[in-house]
Short mmCIF file of C-alpha atoms and ligand atoms in Angstrom, two decimals:
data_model
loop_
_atom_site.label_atom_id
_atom_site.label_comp_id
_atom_site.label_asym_id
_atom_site.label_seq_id
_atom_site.Cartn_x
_atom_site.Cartn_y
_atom_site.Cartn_z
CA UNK A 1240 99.17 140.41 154.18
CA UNK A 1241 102.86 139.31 154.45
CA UNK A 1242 103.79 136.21 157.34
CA UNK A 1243 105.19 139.05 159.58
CA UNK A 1244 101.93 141.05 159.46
CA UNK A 1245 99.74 137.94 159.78
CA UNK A 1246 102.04 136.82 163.04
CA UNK A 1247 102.17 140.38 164.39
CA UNK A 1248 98.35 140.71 164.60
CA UNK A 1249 98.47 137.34 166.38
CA UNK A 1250 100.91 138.16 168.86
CA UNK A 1251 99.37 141.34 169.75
CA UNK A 1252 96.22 139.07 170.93
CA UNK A 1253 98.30 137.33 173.71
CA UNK A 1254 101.81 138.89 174.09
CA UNK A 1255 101.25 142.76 174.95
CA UNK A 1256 102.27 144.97 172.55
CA UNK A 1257 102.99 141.93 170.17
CA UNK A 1258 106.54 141.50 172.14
CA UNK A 1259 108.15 140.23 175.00
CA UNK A 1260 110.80 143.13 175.09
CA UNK A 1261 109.58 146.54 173.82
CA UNK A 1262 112.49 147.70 171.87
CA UNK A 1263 111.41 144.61 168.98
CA UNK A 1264 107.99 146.12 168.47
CA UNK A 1265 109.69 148.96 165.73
CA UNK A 1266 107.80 151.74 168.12
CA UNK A 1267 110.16 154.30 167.54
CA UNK A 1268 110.91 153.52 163.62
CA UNK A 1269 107.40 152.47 162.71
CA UNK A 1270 106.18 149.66 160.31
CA UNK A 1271 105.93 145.61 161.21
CA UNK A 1272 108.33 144.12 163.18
CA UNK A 1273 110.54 141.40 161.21
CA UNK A 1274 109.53 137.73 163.15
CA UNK A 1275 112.92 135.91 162.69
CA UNK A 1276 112.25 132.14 161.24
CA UNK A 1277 115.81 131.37 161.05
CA UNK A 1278 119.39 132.71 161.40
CA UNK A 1279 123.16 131.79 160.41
CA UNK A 1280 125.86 134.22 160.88
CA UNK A 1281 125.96 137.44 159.73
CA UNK A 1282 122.39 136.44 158.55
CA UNK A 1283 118.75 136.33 159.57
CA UNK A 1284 115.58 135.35 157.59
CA UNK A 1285 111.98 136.77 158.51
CA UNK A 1286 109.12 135.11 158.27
CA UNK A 1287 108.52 135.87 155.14
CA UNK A 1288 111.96 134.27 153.71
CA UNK A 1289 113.40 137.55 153.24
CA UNK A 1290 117.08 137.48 154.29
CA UNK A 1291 118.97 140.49 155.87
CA UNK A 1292 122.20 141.27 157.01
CA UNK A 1293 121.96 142.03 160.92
CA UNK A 1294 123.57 144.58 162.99
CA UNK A 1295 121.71 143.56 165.60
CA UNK A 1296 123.04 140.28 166.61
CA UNK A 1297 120.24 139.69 169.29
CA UNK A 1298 121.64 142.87 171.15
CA UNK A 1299 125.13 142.00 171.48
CA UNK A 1300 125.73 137.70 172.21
CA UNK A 1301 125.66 136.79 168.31
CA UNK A 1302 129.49 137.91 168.58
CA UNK A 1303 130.32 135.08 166.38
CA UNK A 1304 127.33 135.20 163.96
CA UNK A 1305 124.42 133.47 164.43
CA UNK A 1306 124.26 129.56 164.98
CA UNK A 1307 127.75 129.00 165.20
CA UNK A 1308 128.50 125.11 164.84
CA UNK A 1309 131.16 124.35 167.39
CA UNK A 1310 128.04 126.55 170.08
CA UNK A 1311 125.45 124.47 168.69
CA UNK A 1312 127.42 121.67 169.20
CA UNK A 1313 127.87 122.01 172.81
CA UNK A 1314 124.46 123.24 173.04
CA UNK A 1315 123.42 119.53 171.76
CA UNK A 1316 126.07 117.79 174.13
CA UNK A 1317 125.15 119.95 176.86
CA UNK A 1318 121.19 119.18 176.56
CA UNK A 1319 121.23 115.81 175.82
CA UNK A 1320 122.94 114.83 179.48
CA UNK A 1321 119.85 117.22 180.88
CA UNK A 1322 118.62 120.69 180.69
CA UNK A 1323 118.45 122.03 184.19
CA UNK A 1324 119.21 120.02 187.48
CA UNK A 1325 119.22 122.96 190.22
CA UNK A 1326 122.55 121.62 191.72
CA UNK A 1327 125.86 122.72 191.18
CA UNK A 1328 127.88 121.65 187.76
CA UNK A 1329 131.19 120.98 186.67
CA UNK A 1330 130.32 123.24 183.69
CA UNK A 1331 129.95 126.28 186.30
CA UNK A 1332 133.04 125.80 187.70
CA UNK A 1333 135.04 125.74 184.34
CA UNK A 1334 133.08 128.96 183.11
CA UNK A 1335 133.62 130.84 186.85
CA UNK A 1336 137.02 129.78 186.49
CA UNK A 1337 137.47 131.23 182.87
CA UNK A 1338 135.69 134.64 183.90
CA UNK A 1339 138.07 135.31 186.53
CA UNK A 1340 141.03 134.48 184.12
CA UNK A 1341 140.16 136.66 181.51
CA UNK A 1342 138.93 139.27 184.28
CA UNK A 1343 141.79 139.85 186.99
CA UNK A 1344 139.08 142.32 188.46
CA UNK A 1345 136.87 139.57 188.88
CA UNK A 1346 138.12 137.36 192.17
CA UNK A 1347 134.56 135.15 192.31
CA UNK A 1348 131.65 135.65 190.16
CA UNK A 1349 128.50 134.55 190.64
CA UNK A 1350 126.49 132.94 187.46
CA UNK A 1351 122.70 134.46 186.59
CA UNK A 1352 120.04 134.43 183.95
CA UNK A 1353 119.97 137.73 182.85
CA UNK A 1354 121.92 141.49 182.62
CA UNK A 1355 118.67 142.48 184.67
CA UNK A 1356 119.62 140.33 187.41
CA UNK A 1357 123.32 140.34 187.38
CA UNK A 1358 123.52 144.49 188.20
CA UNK A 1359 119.81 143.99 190.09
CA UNK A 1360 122.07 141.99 192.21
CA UNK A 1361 125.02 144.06 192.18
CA UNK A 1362 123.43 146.80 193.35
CA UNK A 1363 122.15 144.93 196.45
CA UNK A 1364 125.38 143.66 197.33
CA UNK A 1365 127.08 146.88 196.93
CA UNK A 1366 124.61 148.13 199.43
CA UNK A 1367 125.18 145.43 201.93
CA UNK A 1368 128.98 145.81 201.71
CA UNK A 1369 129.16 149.06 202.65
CA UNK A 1370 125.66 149.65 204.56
CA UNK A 1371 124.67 152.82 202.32
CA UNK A 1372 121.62 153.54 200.49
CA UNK A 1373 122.69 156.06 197.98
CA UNK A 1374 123.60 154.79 194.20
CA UNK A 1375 124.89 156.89 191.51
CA UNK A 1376 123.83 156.30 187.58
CA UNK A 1377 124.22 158.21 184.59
CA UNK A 1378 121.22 159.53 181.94
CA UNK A 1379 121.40 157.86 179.23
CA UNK A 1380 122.55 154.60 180.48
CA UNK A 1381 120.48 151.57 180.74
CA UNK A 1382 121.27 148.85 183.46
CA UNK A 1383 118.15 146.56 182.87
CA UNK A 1384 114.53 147.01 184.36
CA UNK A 1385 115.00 146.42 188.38
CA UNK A 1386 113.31 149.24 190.28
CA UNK A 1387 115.73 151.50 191.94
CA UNK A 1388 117.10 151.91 188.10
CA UNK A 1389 114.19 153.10 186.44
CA UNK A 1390 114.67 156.54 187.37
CA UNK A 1391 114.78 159.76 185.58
CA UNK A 1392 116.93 162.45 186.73
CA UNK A 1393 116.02 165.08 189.64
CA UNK A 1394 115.32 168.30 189.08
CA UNK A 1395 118.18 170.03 189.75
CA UNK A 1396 122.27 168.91 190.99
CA UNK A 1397 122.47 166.42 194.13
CA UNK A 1398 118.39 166.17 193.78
CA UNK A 1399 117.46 162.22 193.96
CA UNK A 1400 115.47 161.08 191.00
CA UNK A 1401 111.71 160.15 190.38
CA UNK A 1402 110.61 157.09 188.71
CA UNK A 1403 110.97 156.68 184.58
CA UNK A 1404 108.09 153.99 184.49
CA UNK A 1405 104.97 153.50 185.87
CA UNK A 1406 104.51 151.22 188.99
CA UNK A 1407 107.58 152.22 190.69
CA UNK A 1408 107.06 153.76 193.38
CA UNK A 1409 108.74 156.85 194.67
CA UNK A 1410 109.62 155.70 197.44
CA UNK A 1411 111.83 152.50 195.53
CA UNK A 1412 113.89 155.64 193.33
CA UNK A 1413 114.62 158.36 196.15
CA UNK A 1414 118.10 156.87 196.76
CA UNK A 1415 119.30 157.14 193.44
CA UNK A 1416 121.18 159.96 191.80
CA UNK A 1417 121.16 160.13 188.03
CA UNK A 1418 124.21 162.45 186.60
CA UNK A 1419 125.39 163.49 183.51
CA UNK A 1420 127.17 160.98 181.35
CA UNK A 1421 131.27 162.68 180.85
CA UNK A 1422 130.55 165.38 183.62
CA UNK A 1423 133.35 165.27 185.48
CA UNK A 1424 133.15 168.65 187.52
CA UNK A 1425 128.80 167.09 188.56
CA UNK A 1426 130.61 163.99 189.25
CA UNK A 1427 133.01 165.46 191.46
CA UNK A 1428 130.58 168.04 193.34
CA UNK A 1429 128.00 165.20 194.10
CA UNK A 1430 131.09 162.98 195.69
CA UNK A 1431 132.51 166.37 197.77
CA UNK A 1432 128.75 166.84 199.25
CA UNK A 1433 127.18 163.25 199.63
CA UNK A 1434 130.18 160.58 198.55
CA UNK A 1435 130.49 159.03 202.40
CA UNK A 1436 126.40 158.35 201.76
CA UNK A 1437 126.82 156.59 198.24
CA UNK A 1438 126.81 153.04 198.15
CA UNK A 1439 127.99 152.28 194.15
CA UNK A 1440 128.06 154.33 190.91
CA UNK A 1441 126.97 151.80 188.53
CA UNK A 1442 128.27 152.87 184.64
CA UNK A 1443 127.91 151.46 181.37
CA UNK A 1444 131.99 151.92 180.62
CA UNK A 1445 131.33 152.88 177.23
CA UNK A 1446 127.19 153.52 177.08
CA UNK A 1447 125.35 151.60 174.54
CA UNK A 1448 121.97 152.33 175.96
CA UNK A 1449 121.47 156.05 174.73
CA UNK A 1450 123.29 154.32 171.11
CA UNK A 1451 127.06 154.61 171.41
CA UNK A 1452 129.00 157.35 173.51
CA UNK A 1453 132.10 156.76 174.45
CA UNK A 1454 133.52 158.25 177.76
CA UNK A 1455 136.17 160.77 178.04
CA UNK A 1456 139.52 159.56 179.55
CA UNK A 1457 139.17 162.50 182.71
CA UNK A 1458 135.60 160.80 182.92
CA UNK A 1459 137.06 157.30 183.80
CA UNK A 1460 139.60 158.53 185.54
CA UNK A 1461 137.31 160.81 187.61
CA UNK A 1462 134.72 157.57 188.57
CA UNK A 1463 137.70 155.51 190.18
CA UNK A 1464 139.09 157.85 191.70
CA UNK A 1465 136.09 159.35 193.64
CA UNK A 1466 134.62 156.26 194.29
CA UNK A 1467 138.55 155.15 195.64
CA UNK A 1468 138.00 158.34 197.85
CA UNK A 1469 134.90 157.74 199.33
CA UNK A 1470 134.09 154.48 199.71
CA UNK A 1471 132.13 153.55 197.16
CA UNK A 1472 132.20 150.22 194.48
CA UNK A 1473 132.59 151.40 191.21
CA UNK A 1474 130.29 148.54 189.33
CA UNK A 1475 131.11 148.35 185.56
CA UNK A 1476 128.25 147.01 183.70
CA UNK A 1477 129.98 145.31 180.76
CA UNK A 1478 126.49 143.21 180.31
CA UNK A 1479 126.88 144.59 176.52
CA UNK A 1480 130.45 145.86 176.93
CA UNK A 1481 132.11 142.82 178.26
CA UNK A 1482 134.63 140.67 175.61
CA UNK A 1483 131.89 142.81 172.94
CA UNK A 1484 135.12 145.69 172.79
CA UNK A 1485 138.34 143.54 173.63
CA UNK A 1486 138.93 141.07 175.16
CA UNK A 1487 139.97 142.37 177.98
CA UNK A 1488 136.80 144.54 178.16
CA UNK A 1489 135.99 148.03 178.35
CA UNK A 1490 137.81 147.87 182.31
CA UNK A 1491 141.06 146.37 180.38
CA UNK A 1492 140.81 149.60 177.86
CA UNK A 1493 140.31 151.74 180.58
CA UNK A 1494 142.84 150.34 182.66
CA UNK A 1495 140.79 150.49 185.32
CA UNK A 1496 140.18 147.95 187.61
CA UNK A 1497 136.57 148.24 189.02
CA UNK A 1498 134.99 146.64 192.01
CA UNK A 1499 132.34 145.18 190.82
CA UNK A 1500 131.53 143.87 187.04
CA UNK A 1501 128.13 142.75 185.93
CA UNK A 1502 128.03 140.69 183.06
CA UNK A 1503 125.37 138.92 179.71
CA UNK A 1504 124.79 138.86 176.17
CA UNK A 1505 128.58 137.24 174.71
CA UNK A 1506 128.84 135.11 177.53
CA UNK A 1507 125.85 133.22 176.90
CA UNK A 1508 126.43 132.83 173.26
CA UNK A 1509 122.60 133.56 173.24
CA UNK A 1510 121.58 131.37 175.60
CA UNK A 1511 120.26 132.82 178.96
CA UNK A 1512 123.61 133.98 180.88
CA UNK A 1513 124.79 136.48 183.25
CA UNK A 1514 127.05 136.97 186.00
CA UNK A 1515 128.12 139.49 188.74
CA UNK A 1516 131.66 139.24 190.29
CA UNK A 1517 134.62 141.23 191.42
CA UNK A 1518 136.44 142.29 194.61
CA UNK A 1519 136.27 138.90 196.86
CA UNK A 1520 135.43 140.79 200.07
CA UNK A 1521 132.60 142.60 198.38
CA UNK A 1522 131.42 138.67 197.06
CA UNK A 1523 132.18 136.83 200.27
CA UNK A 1524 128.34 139.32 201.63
CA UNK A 1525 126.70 137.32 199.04
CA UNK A 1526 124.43 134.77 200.08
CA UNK A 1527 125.40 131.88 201.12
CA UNK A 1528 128.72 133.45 202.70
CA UNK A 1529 126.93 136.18 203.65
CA UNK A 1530 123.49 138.85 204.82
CA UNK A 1531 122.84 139.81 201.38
CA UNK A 1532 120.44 137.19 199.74
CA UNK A 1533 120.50 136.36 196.05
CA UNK A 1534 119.30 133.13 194.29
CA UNK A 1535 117.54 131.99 190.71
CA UNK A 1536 116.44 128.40 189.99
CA UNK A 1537 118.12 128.53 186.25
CA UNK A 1538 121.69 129.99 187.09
CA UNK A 1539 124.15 128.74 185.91
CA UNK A 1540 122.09 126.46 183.84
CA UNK A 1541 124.19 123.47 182.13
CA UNK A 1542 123.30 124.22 178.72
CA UNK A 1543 123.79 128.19 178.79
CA UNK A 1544 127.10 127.27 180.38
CA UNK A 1545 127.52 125.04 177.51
CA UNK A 1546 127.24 127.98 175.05
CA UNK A 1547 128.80 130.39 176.89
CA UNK A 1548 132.60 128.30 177.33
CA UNK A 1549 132.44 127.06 173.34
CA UNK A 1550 131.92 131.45 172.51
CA UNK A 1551 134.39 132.39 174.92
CA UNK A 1552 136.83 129.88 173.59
CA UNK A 1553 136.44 130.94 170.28
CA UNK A 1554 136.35 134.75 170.68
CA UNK A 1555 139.66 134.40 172.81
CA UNK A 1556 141.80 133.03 169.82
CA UNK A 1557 144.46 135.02 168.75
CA UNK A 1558 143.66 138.22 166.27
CA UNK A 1559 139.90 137.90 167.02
CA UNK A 1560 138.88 141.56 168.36
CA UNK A 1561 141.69 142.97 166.39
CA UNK A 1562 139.66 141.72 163.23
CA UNK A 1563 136.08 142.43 164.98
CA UNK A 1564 137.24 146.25 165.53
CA UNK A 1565 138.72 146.30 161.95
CA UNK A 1566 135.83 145.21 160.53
CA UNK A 1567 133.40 147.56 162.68
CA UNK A 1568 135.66 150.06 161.78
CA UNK A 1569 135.59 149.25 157.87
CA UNK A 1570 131.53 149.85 158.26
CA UNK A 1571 131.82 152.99 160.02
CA UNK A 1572 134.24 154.67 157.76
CA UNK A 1573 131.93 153.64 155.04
CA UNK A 1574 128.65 154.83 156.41
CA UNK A 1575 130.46 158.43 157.18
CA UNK A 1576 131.81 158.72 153.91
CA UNK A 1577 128.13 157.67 152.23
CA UNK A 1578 126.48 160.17 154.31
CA UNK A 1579 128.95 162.94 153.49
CA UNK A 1580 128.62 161.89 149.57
CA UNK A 1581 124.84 162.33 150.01
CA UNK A 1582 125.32 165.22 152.03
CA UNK A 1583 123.62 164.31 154.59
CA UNK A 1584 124.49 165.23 158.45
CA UNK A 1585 125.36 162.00 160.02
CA UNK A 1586 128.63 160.04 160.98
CA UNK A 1587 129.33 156.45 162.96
CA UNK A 1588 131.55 155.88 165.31
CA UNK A 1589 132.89 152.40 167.00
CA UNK A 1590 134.77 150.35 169.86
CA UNK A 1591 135.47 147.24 169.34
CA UNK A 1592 132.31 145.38 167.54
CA UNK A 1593 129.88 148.06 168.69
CA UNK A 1594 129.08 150.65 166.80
CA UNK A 1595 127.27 153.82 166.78
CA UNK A 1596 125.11 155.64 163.89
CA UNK A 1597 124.49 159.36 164.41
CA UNK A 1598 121.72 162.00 162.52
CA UNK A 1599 124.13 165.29 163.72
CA UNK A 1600 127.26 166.03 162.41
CA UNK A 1601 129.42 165.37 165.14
CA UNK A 1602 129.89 161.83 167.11
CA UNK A 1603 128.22 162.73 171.06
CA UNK A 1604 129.97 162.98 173.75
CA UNK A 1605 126.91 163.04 176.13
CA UNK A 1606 122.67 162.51 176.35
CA UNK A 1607 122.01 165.19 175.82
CA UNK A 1608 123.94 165.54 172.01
CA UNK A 1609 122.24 162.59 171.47
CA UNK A 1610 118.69 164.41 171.81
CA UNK A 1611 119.56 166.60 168.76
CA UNK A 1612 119.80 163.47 166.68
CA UNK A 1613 117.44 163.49 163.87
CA UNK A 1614 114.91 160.76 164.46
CA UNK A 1615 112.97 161.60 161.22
CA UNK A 1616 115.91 161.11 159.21
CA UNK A 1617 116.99 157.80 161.00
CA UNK A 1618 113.36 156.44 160.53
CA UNK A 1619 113.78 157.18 156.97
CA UNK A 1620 117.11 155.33 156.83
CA UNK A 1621 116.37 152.55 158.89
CA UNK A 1622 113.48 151.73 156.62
CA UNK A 1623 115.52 152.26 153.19
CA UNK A 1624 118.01 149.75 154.56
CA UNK A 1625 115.46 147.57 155.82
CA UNK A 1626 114.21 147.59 152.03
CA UNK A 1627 117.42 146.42 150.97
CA UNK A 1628 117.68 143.93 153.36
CA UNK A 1629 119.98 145.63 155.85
CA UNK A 1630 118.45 144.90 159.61
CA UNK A 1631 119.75 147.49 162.02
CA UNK A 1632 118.61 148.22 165.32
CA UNK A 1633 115.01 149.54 165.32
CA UNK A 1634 115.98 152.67 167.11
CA UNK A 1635 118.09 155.66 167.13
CA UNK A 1636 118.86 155.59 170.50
CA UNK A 1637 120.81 151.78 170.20
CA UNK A 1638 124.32 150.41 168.93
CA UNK A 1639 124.42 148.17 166.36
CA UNK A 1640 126.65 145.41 166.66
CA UNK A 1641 129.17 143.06 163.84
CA UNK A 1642 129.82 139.93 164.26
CA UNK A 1643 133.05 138.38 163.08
CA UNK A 1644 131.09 136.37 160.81
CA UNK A 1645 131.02 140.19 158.75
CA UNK A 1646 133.08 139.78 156.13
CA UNK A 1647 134.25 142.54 153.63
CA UNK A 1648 131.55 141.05 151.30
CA UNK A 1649 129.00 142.01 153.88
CA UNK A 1650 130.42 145.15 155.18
CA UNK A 1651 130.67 146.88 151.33
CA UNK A 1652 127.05 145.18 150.59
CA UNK A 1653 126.12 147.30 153.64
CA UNK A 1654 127.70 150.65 152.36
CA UNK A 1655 126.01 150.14 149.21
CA UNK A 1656 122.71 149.96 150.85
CA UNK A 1657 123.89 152.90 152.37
CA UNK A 1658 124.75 155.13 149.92
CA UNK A 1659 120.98 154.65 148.44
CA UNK A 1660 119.47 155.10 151.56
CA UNK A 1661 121.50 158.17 152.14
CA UNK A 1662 120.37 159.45 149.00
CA UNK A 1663 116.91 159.02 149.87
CA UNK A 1664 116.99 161.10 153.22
CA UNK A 1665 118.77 163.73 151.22
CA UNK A 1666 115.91 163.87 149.03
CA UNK A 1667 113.59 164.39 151.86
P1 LIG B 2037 118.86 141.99 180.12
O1 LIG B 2037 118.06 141.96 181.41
O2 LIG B 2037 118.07 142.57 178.97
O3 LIG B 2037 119.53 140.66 179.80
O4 LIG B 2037 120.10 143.00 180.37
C1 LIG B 2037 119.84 144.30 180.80
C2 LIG B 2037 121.02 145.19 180.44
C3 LIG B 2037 121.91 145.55 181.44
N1 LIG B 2037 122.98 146.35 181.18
C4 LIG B 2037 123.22 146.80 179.92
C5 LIG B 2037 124.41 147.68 179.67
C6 LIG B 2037 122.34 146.45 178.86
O5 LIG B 2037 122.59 146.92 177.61
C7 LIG B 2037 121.23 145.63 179.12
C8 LIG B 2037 120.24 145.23 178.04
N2 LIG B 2037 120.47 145.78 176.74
C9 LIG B 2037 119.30 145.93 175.89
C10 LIG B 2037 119.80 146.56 174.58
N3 LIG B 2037 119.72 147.95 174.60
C11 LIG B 2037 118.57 144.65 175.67
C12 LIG B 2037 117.55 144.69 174.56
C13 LIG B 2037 116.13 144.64 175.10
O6 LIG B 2037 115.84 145.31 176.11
O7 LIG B 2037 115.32 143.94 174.45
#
C-alpha cells in the first residue's frame, strides 16, 4: 500500500471524507488523493516522493510557485515578532493601503480569513446599504459555502431558488435568484420586474467555479449597467480572479468599476487572507462605522499580511502577467493542438494565469455547455497525466492555474504528457 493510501485510510478515521475541503478527496476523478509532503514552485511531491508538475497551485495563491523565498522570508520575520495579537498592525495598514492602490474601485477594504467570509460579508453589507433582501447569482458560479449562496436555481425565470446542500434551510435561500451565466436578455427581464427589490448581483467576473468561462462583453456591460439603474451593488468576486488575470484584475479588463470587490487566494500568498472593499459609502455601514456587524479574531493576521505584501510586491513588477498569460497561453495552445493530433474533442482556453480544459469541441460560453463536457474522457486524462506526473485539478468542472515559476521546460514537459494521454482517451 503506497504512503498516500496508508494516510488516506487514516484520515478517513477522523477527518470526514478523508478531507477538510471536498474537492481534494478525487470524488469526481476517482483513485487516492495525492497527500502533499512538500512543494517548491512549479513543483509538488506526494507522500510517496513522487514529484508532479501542478496546475493547481493550492487553487489559485501559489501565483509565484510554491515556497517562494523572499514569502517565506517574511513569513519567518513576520512570525518570529508573534503570530496573532487581535489588535490592529502596521502590517494591515500597508497591505489596505496597497489594495486600494492597485484597486481604484476599492476606497477601504476590510481584511478577512477566507473568500467564504470576504463575499459572506459582502453580501450582508450590500444588504444593509441599501435595505433589500433580494441577491442575484449566476449557475455555475461558486462564491464560497455561506448559506444564502448555496442555492440551486428556481424552477422557472424570476422564481427564487431552493437550497443546493443539505442543512440550509429554505427559508435562508428564498431571497436569492440564480440566473444564467452570459444571459443578457434573463438578466435584463429579472432587473425590469424585481431590480428596485435586489440588493447585489454578486459575479465571478470571469467564472472559475463551473472550470473557466469567460463572460461576453454585452454580459459585463449588461451587469453594470442594470445594477447602475436600479440600485443595486454590483460585487465582483475576484477571490480567484483578483491580480490571478492582470494586475489590474478582471474589473481593470472589464473596465468596469464595481461596487463592491471580494477578495483571497494571491493575496495571501497561501497564507489565510481575504478582504472585502469598495465604494466608501457602502464600507462606512460596516461595523464599527456602522449597523451591519462583521468581525473574525484572525483578520488581518500579522503573518498572512506578511505573505500577502512580499506576493503582491513581486507579482506587481514590471512584465509579470504579460509573461504569466504568455505562458498560460503557451500550455493552452499546446493542449488544443495535442488533442486535435489525437483526435480527440477537447480544447483549453485562458485569461491571464487561469486556464480552462474542455471534453467538447468548442470553448463554453455558459453552464450549461459545460454539462456536455465529457467527464469519462477527462477522468481518463486526468489519471494518464497524473501517471506522468502532471497534477491537474481533480475535476472537470475547475481551472487550473500556472504559476510564473512555469517555465517553457515545464509547459512542453506538460504537452508531452499530453499528447500520450490524449492518445490514450482516443483509444478508449
Ligand atoms: P474560500 O472560502 O475557499 O477561501 O473561498 C471561497 C471562494 C469564493 N469565491 C470564489 C470565486 C472562489 O473560487 C472560492 C473558492 N474556490 C475554490 C476553488 N474552486 C476553493 C477550493 C476548495 O473549495 O477547496
Amino acid at each position: 500500500m503506497s504512503r498516500n493510501q496508508e494516510l488516506f485510510e487514516r484520515a478517513k478515521k477522523f477527518i470526514p471524507g478523508g478531507v477538510n475541503s471536498p474537492v481534494r478527496a478525487f470524488g469526481s476523478v476517482g483513485g487516492t488523493p495525492r497527500f502533499i509532503a512538500r512543494a517548491l514552485g512549479a513543483r509538488v511531491w506526494d507522500a510517496d516522493g513522487r514529484e508532479f508538475i501542478d496546475y493547481v497551485g493550492s487553487w489559485g495563491p501559489a501565483i509565484l510557485g510554491h515556497a517562494h523565498p523572499a514569502v517565506i522570508e517574511a513569513v519567518h520575520d513576520a512570525a518570529v515578532g508573534g503570530l496573532s495579537f487581535g489588535a490592529p498592525t502596521e502590517g494591515e495598514v500597508e497591505l489596505a493601503e496597497r489594495l486600494c492602490s492597485l484597486l481604484p474601485s476599492l476606497e477601504q477594504v476590510r481584511l478577512v480569513s477566507s473568500g467564504t467570509e470576504a463575499t459572506m460579508s459582502a453580501i450582508r453589507l450590500a444588504r444593509g446599504f441599501t435595505a433589500r433582501d433580494a441577491i442575484v447569482k449566476f449557475e455555475g458560479c461558486y462564491h464560497g459555502h455561506s448559506d444564502s449562496l448555496l442555492v440551486k436555481a428556481g424552477s422557472g425565470l424570476l422564481t427564487f431558488g431552493t437550497p443546493s446542500s443539505g442543512g440550509v434551510p429554505a427559508d435562508f435561500t428564498r431571497h436569492t435568484l440564480v440566473l444564467e451565466y452570459n444571459n443578457v436578455e434573463q438578466l435584463e427581464q429579472t432587473f425590469a420586474r424585481l431590480g428596485d427589490t435586489i440588493a447585489c448581483v454578486i459575479v465571478e467576473p470571469f467564472a472559475g467555479n463551473m472550470n473557466l468561462v469567460k463572460p461576453t462583453p454585452e454580459f459585463v456591460q449588461a451587469l453594470r449597467a442594470v445594477t447602475e439603474k436600479h440600485g443595486s451593488v454590483l460585487i465582483y468576486d475576484e477571490v480567484m480572479t483578483g491580480f490571478r488575470v492582470d494586475l489590474a484584475c478582471a474589473q481593470g479588463l472589464h473596465g468596469v468599476r464595481p461596487d463592491l470587490t471580494t477578495l483571497g487566494k494571491v493575496i495571501g500568498g497561501g497564507m489565510p487572507m481575504a478582504a472585502f472593499g469598495g465604494r466608501a459609502d457602502i464600507m462606512a455601514c460596516i461595523a464599527p462605522l456602522g449597523p451591519v456587524y462583521q468581525a473574525g479574531t484572525l483578520s488581518g493576521n500579522p503573518v498572512a499580511v506578511a505573505a500577502g505584501l512580499a506576493t503582491l510586491a513581486l507579482i506587481a513588477e514590471p512584465g509579470f502577467h504579460a509573461r504569466l498569460s504568455r505562458q498560460t497561453a503557451r500550455l493552452c495552445s499546446g493542449l488544443t493542438q495535442a488533442a486535435a493530433d489525437a483526435g480527440v474533442a477537447a480544447c483549453a482556453d485562458s485569461v491571464g494565469g487561469m486556464f480552462g480544459l474542455y471534453f467538447r469541441a468548442g470553448v463554453p460560453q455558459r453552464f450549461s455547455e459545460m454539462q456536455q463536457c465529457d467527464a469519462q474522457s477527462f477522468r481518463r486524462f486526468f489519471h494518464a497525466m497524473l501517471d506522468q506526473g502532471i497534477y491537474l485539478a481533480p475535476s472537470a468542472f475547475e481551472a487550473g492555474f500556472v504559476s510564473i515559476a512555469h517555465d517553457d521546460a515545464l509547459i512542453d514537459a506538460t504537452v508531452a504528457a499530453a499528447k500520450k494521454a490524449f492518445a490514450l482517451v482516443a483509444a478508449g
